[in-house]
Structure formats: C-alpha cells, structure tokens
JSON list of C-alpha atoms in Angstrom, two decimals:
[
{"chain": "A", "resi": 29, "resn": "ALA", "atom": "CA", "xyz": [-5.54, -59.37, 50.11]},
{"chain": "A", "resi": 30, "resn": "VAL", "atom": "CA", "xyz": [-6.92, -58.04, 46.94]},
{"chain": "A", "resi": 31, "resn": "GLY", "atom": "CA", "xyz": [-8.69, -60.05, 44.72]},
{"chain": "A", "resi": 32, "resn": "ASP", "atom": "CA", "xyz": [-9.15, -63.20, 47.46]},
{"chain": "A", "resi": 33, "resn": "GLU", "atom": "CA", "xyz": [-12.64, -63.50, 46.55]},
{"chain": "A", "resi": 34, "resn": "TYR", "atom": "CA", "xyz": [-12.27, -63.25, 42.73]},
{"chain": "A", "resi": 35, "resn": "PRO", "atom": "CA", "xyz": [-14.81, -65.50, 41.17]},
{"chain": "A", "resi": 36, "resn": "VAL", "atom": "CA", "xyz": [-14.15, -67.50, 38.25]},
{"chain": "A", "resi": 37, "resn": "THR", "atom": "CA", "xyz": [-15.29, -66.62, 35.09]},
{"chain": "A", "resi": 38, "resn": "LEU", "atom": "CA", "xyz": [-15.89, -69.40, 32.43]},
{"chain": "A", "resi": 39, "resn": "SER", "atom": "CA", "xyz": [-14.99, -67.65, 29.44]},
{"chain": "A", "resi": 40, "resn": "THR", "atom": "CA", "xyz": [-11.24, -67.65, 30.48]},
{"chain": "A", "resi": 41, "resn": "GLY", "atom": "CA", "xyz": [-11.71, -71.20, 31.62]},
{"chain": "A", "resi": 42, "resn": "GLU", "atom": "CA", "xyz": [-13.26, -72.64, 28.69]},
{"chain": "A", "resi": 43, "resn": "GLU", "atom": "CA", "xyz": [-10.76, -70.66, 26.47]},
{"chain": "A", "resi": 44, "resn": "VAL", "atom": "CA", "xyz": [-7.80, -72.28, 28.37]},
{"chain": "A", "resi": 45, "resn": "VAL", "atom": "CA", "xyz": [-9.44, -75.82, 28.29]},
{"chain": "A", "resi": 46, "resn": "PHE", "atom": "CA", "xyz": [-9.33, -75.39, 24.54]},
{"chain": "A", "resi": 47, "resn": "VAL", "atom": "CA", "xyz": [-5.74, -74.31, 24.40]},
{"chain": "A", "resi": 48, "resn": "ILE", "atom": "CA", "xyz": [-4.57, -77.38, 26.89]},
{"chain": "A", "resi": 49, "resn": "ALA", "atom": "CA", "xyz": [-6.71, -79.69, 24.76]},
{"chain": "A", "resi": 50, "resn": "ALA", "atom": "CA", "xyz": [-4.97, -78.70, 21.65]},
{"chain": "A", "resi": 51, "resn": "ILE", "atom": "CA", "xyz": [-1.65, -79.96, 23.04]},
{"chain": "A", "resi": 52, "resn": "ASP", "atom": "CA", "xyz": [-0.58, -82.98, 21.27]},
{"chain": "A", "resi": 53, "resn": "ASN", "atom": "CA", "xyz": [1.33, -84.63, 23.88]},
{"chain": "A", "resi": 54, "resn": "GLU", "atom": "CA", "xyz": [-0.41, -86.25, 26.82]},
{"chain": "A", "resi": 55, "resn": "GLU", "atom": "CA", "xyz": [2.16, -85.71, 29.46]},
{"chain": "A", "resi": 56, "resn": "ASP", "atom": "CA", "xyz": [2.45, -82.10, 28.50]},
{"chain": "A", "resi": 57, "resn": "ARG", "atom": "CA", "xyz": [-1.36, -81.72, 28.45]},
{"chain": "A", "resi": 58, "resn": "SER", "atom": "CA", "xyz": [-1.95, -83.53, 31.75]},
{"chain": "A", "resi": 59, "resn": "LYS", "atom": "CA", "xyz": [0.95, -80.68, 33.23]},
{"chain": "A", "resi": 60, "resn": "ALA", "atom": "CA", "xyz": [-0.34, -78.03, 31.48]},
{"chain": "A", "resi": 61, "resn": "ALA", "atom": "CA", "xyz": [-3.68, -78.59, 33.40]},
{"chain": "A", "resi": 62, "resn": "GLN", "atom": "CA", "xyz": [-2.07, -79.15, 36.90]},
{"chain": "A", "resi": 63, "resn": "ILE", "atom": "CA", "xyz": [-0.44, -75.92, 36.14]},
{"chain": "A", "resi": 64, "resn": "TYR", "atom": "CA", "xyz": [-3.56, -74.29, 35.64]},
{"chain": "A", "resi": 65, "resn": "GLU", "atom": "CA", "xyz": [-5.59, -75.54, 38.14]},
{"chain": "A", "resi": 66, "resn": "LYS", "atom": "CA", "xyz": [-3.03, -74.84, 40.89]},
{"chain": "A", "resi": 67, "resn": "TYR", "atom": "CA", "xyz": [-2.19, -71.39, 40.03]},
{"chain": "A", "resi": 68, "resn": "VAL", "atom": "CA", "xyz": [-5.28, -69.80, 38.16]},
{"chain": "A", "resi": 69, "resn": "GLY", "atom": "CA", "xyz": [-6.43, -68.01, 41.28]},
{"chain": "A", "resi": 70, "resn": "VAL", "atom": "CA", "xyz": [-2.66, -66.80, 42.28]},
{"chain": "A", "resi": 71, "resn": "MET", "atom": "CA", "xyz": [-2.14, -65.73, 38.61]},
{"chain": "A", "resi": 72, "resn": "ARG", "atom": "CA", "xyz": [-5.44, -63.85, 38.59]},
{"chain": "A", "resi": 73, "resn": "ARG", "atom": "CA", "xyz": [-4.99, -62.12, 41.79]},
{"chain": "A", "resi": 74, "resn": "ARG", "atom": "CA", "xyz": [-1.66, -60.55, 40.69]},
{"chain": "A", "resi": 75, "resn": "ALA", "atom": "CA", "xyz": [-2.83, -59.41, 37.23]},
{"chain": "A", "resi": 76, "resn": "TYR", "atom": "CA", "xyz": [-5.76, -57.64, 38.99]},
{"chain": "A", "resi": 77, "resn": "GLU", "atom": "CA", "xyz": [-3.41, -56.04, 41.47]},
{"chain": "A", "resi": 78, "resn": "ILE", "atom": "CA", "xyz": [-1.55, -54.36, 38.51]},
{"chain": "A", "resi": 79, "resn": "LEU", "atom": "CA", "xyz": [-4.91, -53.84, 36.17]},
{"chain": "A", "resi": 80, "resn": "ARG", "atom": "CA", "xyz": [-7.71, -53.27, 38.47]},
{"chain": "A", "resi": 81, "resn": "SER", "atom": "CA", "xyz": [-10.02, -54.68, 36.04]},
{"chain": "A", "resi": 82, "resn": "ARG", "atom": "CA", "xyz": [-11.20, -58.27, 36.20]},
{"chain": "A", "resi": 83, "resn": "GLN", "atom": "CA", "xyz": [-11.82, -58.42, 32.58]},
{"chain": "A", "resi": 84, "resn": "ASP", "atom": "CA", "xyz": [-8.24, -57.34, 31.80]},
{"chain": "A", "resi": 85, "resn": "ALA", "atom": "CA", "xyz": [-7.07, -59.62, 34.46]},
{"chain": "A", "resi": 86, "resn": "ASP", "atom": "CA", "xyz": [-8.90, -62.55, 33.06]},
{"chain": "A", "resi": 87, "resn": "ASP", "atom": "CA", "xyz": [-7.07, -61.55, 29.35]},
{"chain": "A", "resi": 88, "resn": "ALA", "atom": "CA", "xyz": [-3.78, -61.23, 31.36]},
{"chain": "A", "resi": 89, "resn": "VAL", "atom": "CA", "xyz": [-4.17, -64.83, 32.42]},
{"chain": "A", "resi": 90, "resn": "HIS", "atom": "CA", "xyz": [-5.22, -66.07, 29.04]},
{"chain": "A", "resi": 91, "resn": "ASP", "atom": "CA", "xyz": [-1.99, -64.62, 27.42]},
{"chain": "A", "resi": 92, "resn": "ALA", "atom": "CA", "xyz": [0.10, -65.43, 30.04]},
{"chain": "A", "resi": 93, "resn": "PHE", "atom": "CA", "xyz": [-1.26, -69.57, 29.74]},
{"chain": "A", "resi": 94, "resn": "VAL", "atom": "CA", "xyz": [-0.45, -69.51, 26.22]},
{"chain": "A", "resi": 95, "resn": "ARG", "atom": "CA", "xyz": [3.00, -68.33, 26.93]},
{"chain": "A", "resi": 96, "resn": "ILE", "atom": "CA", "xyz": [3.49, -71.16, 29.93]},
{"chain": "A", "resi": 97, "resn": "ILE", "atom": "CA", "xyz": [1.81, -73.60, 26.75]},
{"chain": "A", "resi": 98, "resn": "ASP", "atom": "CA", "xyz": [5.04, -72.78, 24.89]},
{"chain": "A", "resi": 99, "resn": "HIS", "atom": "CA", "xyz": [7.53, -73.03, 27.50]},
{"chain": "A", "resi": 100, "resn": "LEU", "atom": "CA", "xyz": [6.03, -76.76, 29.32]},
{"chain": "A", "resi": 101, "resn": "GLU", "atom": "CA", "xyz": [9.37, -78.46, 28.45]},
{"chain": "A", "resi": 102, "resn": "SER", "atom": "CA", "xyz": [11.56, -76.45, 30.61]},
{"chain": "A", "resi": 103, "resn": "LEU", "atom": "CA", "xyz": [9.20, -76.40, 33.67]},
{"chain": "A", "resi": 104, "resn": "PRO", "atom": "CA", "xyz": [9.92, -78.41, 36.63]},
{"chain": "A", "resi": 105, "resn": "ASP", "atom": "CA", "xyz": [7.28, -80.28, 38.53]},
{"chain": "A", "resi": 106, "resn": "PRO", "atom": "CA", "xyz": [3.91, -78.02, 38.53]},
{"chain": "A", "resi": 107, "resn": "GLY", "atom": "CA", "xyz": [4.35, -78.02, 42.45]},
{"chain": "A", "resi": 108, "resn": "SER", "atom": "CA", "xyz": [7.69, -76.18, 42.43]},
{"chain": "A", "resi": 109, "resn": "VAL", "atom": "CA", "xyz": [8.74, -73.07, 43.86]},
{"chain": "A", "resi": 110, "resn": "GLN", "atom": "CA", "xyz": [10.45, -72.44, 40.28]},
{"chain": "A", "resi": 111, "resn": "THR", "atom": "CA", "xyz": [6.96, -73.46, 38.41]},
{"chain": "A", "resi": 112, "resn": "LYS", "atom": "CA", "xyz": [4.92, -71.07, 40.57]},
{"chain": "A", "resi": 113, "resn": "TRP", "atom": "CA", "xyz": [7.70, -68.31, 40.18]},
{"chain": "A", "resi": 114, "resn": "TYR", "atom": "CA", "xyz": [7.18, -69.02, 36.45]},
{"chain": "A", "resi": 115, "resn": "VAL", "atom": "CA", "xyz": [3.58, -68.87, 36.20]},
{"chain": "A", "resi": 116, "resn": "VAL", "atom": "CA", "xyz": [3.45, -65.58, 38.37]},
{"chain": "A", "resi": 117, "resn": "THR", "atom": "CA", "xyz": [6.17, -63.72, 36.47]},
{"chain": "A", "resi": 118, "resn": "ALA", "atom": "CA", "xyz": [4.09, -64.75, 33.28]},
{"chain": "A", "resi": 119, "resn": "ALA", "atom": "CA", "xyz": [0.98, -63.31, 34.87]},
{"chain": "A", "resi": 120, "resn": "GLU", "atom": "CA", "xyz": [2.65, -60.22, 35.64]},
{"chain": "A", "resi": 121, "resn": "ASN", "atom": "CA", "xyz": [4.16, -59.77, 32.67]},
{"chain": "A", "resi": 122, "resn": "ALA", "atom": "CA", "xyz": [1.15, -60.19, 30.55]},
{"chain": "A", "resi": 123, "resn": "ALA", "atom": "CA", "xyz": [-0.69, -57.68, 32.86]},
{"chain": "A", "resi": 124, "resn": "ILE", "atom": "CA", "xyz": [1.82, -55.49, 32.21]},
{"chain": "A", "resi": 125, "resn": "ASP", "atom": "CA", "xyz": [1.81, -55.44, 28.66]},
{"chain": "A", "resi": 126, "resn": "ILE", "atom": "CA", "xyz": [-1.92, -55.16, 28.83]},
{"chain": "A", "resi": 127, "resn": "TRP", "atom": "CA", "xyz": [-1.39, -52.12, 30.64]},
{"chain": "A", "resi": 128, "resn": "ARG", "atom": "CA", "xyz": [1.17, -50.45, 28.71]},
{"chain": "A", "resi": 129, "resn": "GLY", "atom": "CA", "xyz": [-1.41, -51.47, 25.72]},
{"chain": "A", "resi": 130, "resn": "ARG", "atom": "CA", "xyz": [-3.72, -49.14, 27.37]},
{"chain": "A", "resi": 131, "resn": "LYS", "atom": "CA", "xyz": [-1.42, -46.49, 27.90]},
{"chain": "A", "resi": 132, "resn": "ARG", "atom": "CA", "xyz": [-0.50, -46.48, 24.02]},
{"chain": "A", "resi": 133, "resn": "LYS", "atom": "CA", "xyz": [-3.88, -46.56, 22.98]},
{"chain": "A", "resi": 134, "resn": "GLN", "atom": "CA", "xyz": [-4.70, -43.21, 25.61]},
{"chain": "A", "resi": 135, "resn": "GLU", "atom": "CA", "xyz": [-1.35, -41.68, 23.52]},
{"chain": "A", "resi": 136, "resn": "MET", "atom": "CA", "xyz": [-2.85, -42.49, 20.59]},
{"chain": "A", "resi": 137, "resn": "ALA", "atom": "CA", "xyz": [-5.92, -40.47, 21.28]},
{"chain": "A", "resi": 138, "resn": "LEU", "atom": "CA", "xyz": [-4.14, -37.50, 19.76]},
{"chain": "A", "resi": 139, "resn": "ASP", "atom": "CA", "xyz": [-5.51, -33.90, 19.93]},
{"chain": "A", "resi": 140, "resn": "GLU", "atom": "CA", "xyz": [-7.32, -33.63, 16.49]},
{"chain": "A", "resi": 141, "resn": "GLU", "atom": "CA", "xyz": [-7.16, -29.91, 16.97]},
{"chain": "A", "resi": 142, "resn": "THR", "atom": "CA", "xyz": [-3.26, -30.03, 16.84]},
{"chain": "A", "resi": 143, "resn": "LEU", "atom": "CA", "xyz": [-3.81, -32.65, 13.52]},
{"chain": "A", "resi": 144, "resn": "GLU", "atom": "CA", "xyz": [-6.63, -30.99, 11.93]},
{"chain": "A", "resi": 145, "resn": "GLY", "atom": "CA", "xyz": [-6.57, -27.28, 11.36]},
{"chain": "A", "resi": 146, "resn": "ASN", "atom": "CA", "xyz": [-5.09, -25.10, 14.14]},
{"chain": "A", "resi": 147, "resn": "PHE", "atom": "CA", "xyz": [-2.16, -26.76, 14.20]},
{"chain": "A", "resi": 148, "resn": "ARG", "atom": "CA", "xyz": [0.49, -26.07, 17.21]},
{"chain": "A", "resi": 149, "resn": "MET", "atom": "CA", "xyz": [3.67, -27.70, 17.93]},
{"chain": "A", "resi": 150, "resn": "PRO", "atom": "CA", "xyz": [2.97, -30.52, 21.18]},
{"chain": "A", "resi": 151, "resn": "TYR", "atom": "CA", "xyz": [6.19, -29.08, 22.72]},
{"chain": "A", "resi": 152, "resn": "GLU", "atom": "CA", "xyz": [7.96, -26.43, 23.98]},
{"chain": "A", "resi": 153, "resn": "GLY", "atom": "CA", "xyz": [9.87, -23.74, 22.09]},
{"chain": "A", "resi": 154, "resn": "GLU", "atom": "CA", "xyz": [7.98, -24.42, 18.86]},
{"chain": "A", "resi": 155, "resn": "ASN", "atom": "CA", "xyz": [9.66, -23.38, 15.83]},
{"chain": "A", "resi": 156, "resn": "GLU", "atom": "CA", "xyz": [7.45, -20.72, 13.36]},
{"chain": "A", "resi": 157, "resn": "ILE", "atom": "CA", "xyz": [9.05, -21.87, 10.51]},
{"chain": "A", "resi": 158, "resn": "VAL", "atom": "CA", "xyz": [8.77, -25.67, 10.88]},
{"chain": "A", "resi": 159, "resn": "LYS", "atom": "CA", "xyz": [5.05, -24.95, 11.88]},
{"chain": "A", "resi": 160, "resn": "GLU", "atom": "CA", "xyz": [4.67, -22.71, 8.79]},
{"chain": "A", "resi": 161, "resn": "MET", "atom": "CA", "xyz": [5.92, -25.62, 6.77]},
{"chain": "A", "resi": 162, "resn": "LEU", "atom": "CA", "xyz": [3.64, -28.12, 8.35]},
{"chain": "A", "resi": 163, "resn": "GLN", "atom": "CA", "xyz": [0.71, -26.15, 7.62]},
{"chain": "A", "resi": 164, "resn": "LYS", "atom": "CA", "xyz": [1.12, -26.24, 3.67]},
{"chain": "A", "resi": 165, "resn": "LEU", "atom": "CA", "xyz": [1.01, -30.19, 3.77]},
{"chain": "A", "resi": 166, "resn": "SER", "atom": "CA", "xyz": [-2.43, -31.97, 4.03]},
{"chain": "A", "resi": 167, "resn": "VAL", "atom": "CA", "xyz": [-3.92, -33.23, 7.17]},
{"chain": "A", "resi": 168, "resn": "LYS", "atom": "CA", "xyz": [-2.61, -36.64, 6.36]},
{"chain": "A", "resi": 169, "resn": "ASP", "atom": "CA", "xyz": [0.88, -35.87, 5.92]},
{"chain": "A", "resi": 170, "resn": "ARG", "atom": "CA", "xyz": [1.01, -33.78, 8.92]},
{"chain": "A", "resi": 171, "resn": "LYS", "atom": "CA", "xyz": [-0.62, -36.68, 10.83]},
{"chain": "A", "resi": 172, "resn": "LEU", "atom": "CA", "xyz": [2.21, -39.27, 9.56]},
{"chain": "A", "resi": 173, "resn": "LEU", "atom": "CA", "xyz": [4.91, -36.74, 10.34]},
{"chain": "A", "resi": 174, "resn": "LEU", "atom": "CA", "xyz": [3.71, -36.03, 13.93]},
{"chain": "A", "resi": 175, "resn": "LEU", "atom": "CA", "xyz": [3.27, -39.39, 14.64]},
{"chain": "A", "resi": 176, "resn": "ARG", "atom": "CA", "xyz": [6.78, -40.34, 13.20]},
{"chain": "A", "resi": 177, "resn": "TYR", "atom": "CA", "xyz": [8.90, -37.31, 14.55]},
{"chain": "A", "resi": 178, "resn": "VAL", "atom": "CA", "xyz": [6.86, -35.54, 17.57]},
{"chain": "A", "resi": 179, "resn": "TYR", "atom": "CA", "xyz": [5.36, -39.13, 19.10]},
{"chain": "A", "resi": 180, "resn": "GLY", "atom": "CA", "xyz": [8.15, -41.02, 18.21]},
{"chain": "A", "resi": 181, "resn": "TYR", "atom": "CA", "xyz": [5.89, -43.98, 16.92]},
{"chain": "A", "resi": 182, "resn": "LYS", "atom": "CA", "xyz": [7.28, -47.04, 14.60]},
{"chain": "A", "resi": 183, "resn": "ASN", "atom": "CA", "xyz": [5.58, -47.97, 11.26]},
{"chain": "A", "resi": 184, "resn": "ALA", "atom": "CA", "xyz": [3.50, -50.70, 12.92]},
{"chain": "A", "resi": 185, "resn": "GLU", "atom": "CA", "xyz": [2.26, -48.19, 15.32]},
{"chain": "A", "resi": 186, "resn": "ILE", "atom": "CA", "xyz": [1.51, -45.59, 12.80]},
{"chain": "A", "resi": 187, "resn": "ALA", "atom": "CA", "xyz": [-0.22, -48.12, 10.76]},
{"chain": "A", "resi": 188, "resn": "ARG", "atom": "CA", "xyz": [-2.33, -48.83, 13.32]},
{"chain": "A", "resi": 189, "resn": "PHE", "atom": "CA", "xyz": [-3.30, -45.33, 13.92]},
{"chain": "A", "resi": 190, "resn": "MET", "atom": "CA", "xyz": [-3.79, -44.71, 10.60]},
{"chain": "A", "resi": 191, "resn": "GLY", "atom": "CA", "xyz": [-5.74, -48.04, 9.25]},
{"chain": "A", "resi": 192, "resn": "MET", "atom": "CA", "xyz": [-3.04, -48.98, 7.11]},
{"chain": "A", "resi": 193, "resn": "THR", "atom": "CA", "xyz": [-0.85, -51.67, 6.08]},
{"chain": "A", "resi": 194, "resn": "GLU", "atom": "CA", "xyz": [2.88, -51.39, 7.71]},
{"chain": "A", "resi": 195, "resn": "GLY", "atom": "CA", "xyz": [4.25, -51.18, 4.47]},
{"chain": "A", "resi": 196, "resn": "ALA", "atom": "CA", "xyz": [1.99, -48.90, 3.29]},
{"chain": "A", "resi": 197, "resn": "ALA", "atom": "CA", "xyz": [2.76, -46.39, 6.65]},
{"chain": "A", "resi": 198, "resn": "LYS", "atom": "CA", "xyz": [6.19, -46.38, 5.76]},
{"chain": "A", "resi": 199, "resn": "MET", "atom": "CA", "xyz": [5.92, -45.28, 2.02]},
{"chain": "A", "resi": 200, "resn": "ALA", "atom": "CA", "xyz": [3.33, -42.80, 3.28]},
{"chain": "A", "resi": 201, "resn": "VAL", "atom": "CA", "xyz": [6.11, -41.67, 5.97]},
{"chain": "A", "resi": 202, "resn": "LEU", "atom": "CA", "xyz": [8.49, -41.01, 3.10]},
{"chain": "A", "resi": 203, "resn": "ARG", "atom": "CA", "xyz": [6.28, -39.44, 0.78]},
{"chain": "A", "resi": 204, "resn": "ALA", "atom": "CA", "xyz": [5.42, -37.20, 3.61]},
{"chain": "A", "resi": 205, "resn": "GLU", "atom": "CA", "xyz": [9.04, -36.48, 4.28]},
{"chain": "A", "resi": 206, "resn": "ASP", "atom": "CA", "xyz": [9.60, -35.61, 0.63]},
{"chain": "A", "resi": 207, "resn": "ARG", "atom": "CA", "xyz": [6.55, -33.19, 0.28]},
{"chain": "A", "resi": 208, "resn": "LEU", "atom": "CA", "xyz": [7.96, -31.27, 3.50]},
{"chain": "A", "resi": 209, "resn": "GLU", "atom": "CA", "xyz": [11.06, -31.22, 1.64]},
{"chain": "A", "resi": 210, "resn": "LYS", "atom": "CA", "xyz": [9.72, -30.21, -1.40]},
{"chain": "A", "resi": 211, "resn": "GLU", "atom": "CA", "xyz": [7.82, -27.43, 0.41]},
{"chain": "A", "resi": 212, "resn": "CYS", "atom": "CA", "xyz": [11.00, -26.21, 2.33]},
{"chain": "A", "resi": 213, "resn": "ARG", "atom": "CA", "xyz": [13.28, -26.18, -1.00]},
{"chain": "A", "resi": 214, "resn": "GLU", "atom": "CA", "xyz": [10.42, -23.83, -2.81]},
{"chain": "A", "resi": 215, "resn": "GLU", "atom": "CA", "xyz": [10.84, -21.33, 0.38]},
{"chain": "A", "resi": 216, "resn": "GLY", "atom": "CA", "xyz": [14.51, -21.55, 0.20]},
{"chain": "A", "resi": 217, "resn": "LEU", "atom": "CA", "xyz": [14.89, -22.95, 3.21]},
{"chain": "A", "resi": 218, "resn": "LEU", "atom": "CA", "xyz": [17.02, -26.03, 1.66]}
]
C-alpha cells in the first residue's frame, strides 16, 4: 500500500505532544495520546494518498489531530471502529482542505498581463464596452473588480491576495465599483 514505509517525523510528533500536553483533563490527555499512538500511521498514509507530499501529509495529520482533540468527549473508546473511522475521516478532510488551499493559490496566481496593462477578458464573448471601461480604471481597481466579479472571490480572499484587511478589501471593492459606475455615466452608458 502507498506509504507503508512512511517514516515518522519528529516535528509533527513533537507538535502533537505539545498539543496533547496542553489538555487540562488527565483522562482526555490519556485518551488523546492513545488515539495518536494507535492511528497516526493510518492517518499519515491516508493524507499522503490524497496529497502526495510527506510534508503536507504531516500538516494534515497535525490539523486533523487538533480537530480530534476538540471532539474528544464525543469519541468512544480509542480502540473502537467508530474512533478509527472518525480519525481517518478527520485526516482525509484535513488533507482535502490543504489540497483545496493549494488549488486556490494556483488560481490566485492570476495572469499579470490581464491585470496590469494588456487587459483581456478571461472568458468567452468579451464585451468591448466593459473592456474599454475597465481600461480607464487604475490597475488596482481593475484587479479588485476582476477578483470579485470574474474570479468570484469573497472579501477575505481578495484581502489575502491584495495584502490588506478584509474590511479594507470590502471598501476598496466598493470604491472601485463607484469609479467604474462614474466612468460609465460619463460615457453615457448609465
């Protein structure tokens, strides 16, 4: 099977040890340690099957274990089938989250030519009037509007991409919309 010879990395193990040590209740701390010792291998293998990266698989196991600790009270005996199902599912979900994050980063690597100077609509049937109006805006306004309306990003995602707070991103998008509306009015389009 994939990852059967997966080596244990100390960094993830050490991080989890600190997370377990931070649990106040001795019974929960013992339960968490038992679950980790029993299932860390299968969690890593499953995460590796999804991510194909040992470092990302370790990150997924760590993230999953933090989630597991948050739900320790609802888990039965560490050796039960239900517990095994839960921890493997938690590792799968954490791996999928990391995979989606990777995919999102790739999507965010927007074509700078589109954003900077030689603007072209990134979809079929481009509208010359919209293209012309967007060309009249600053590069920043163009980026903001493309991220919102063409790529469908939310304020939080725009904020990360543009290096600003979520509130600042929201206001920047609103101001860019206002400037686009003003340009359209000046051209008699509204």
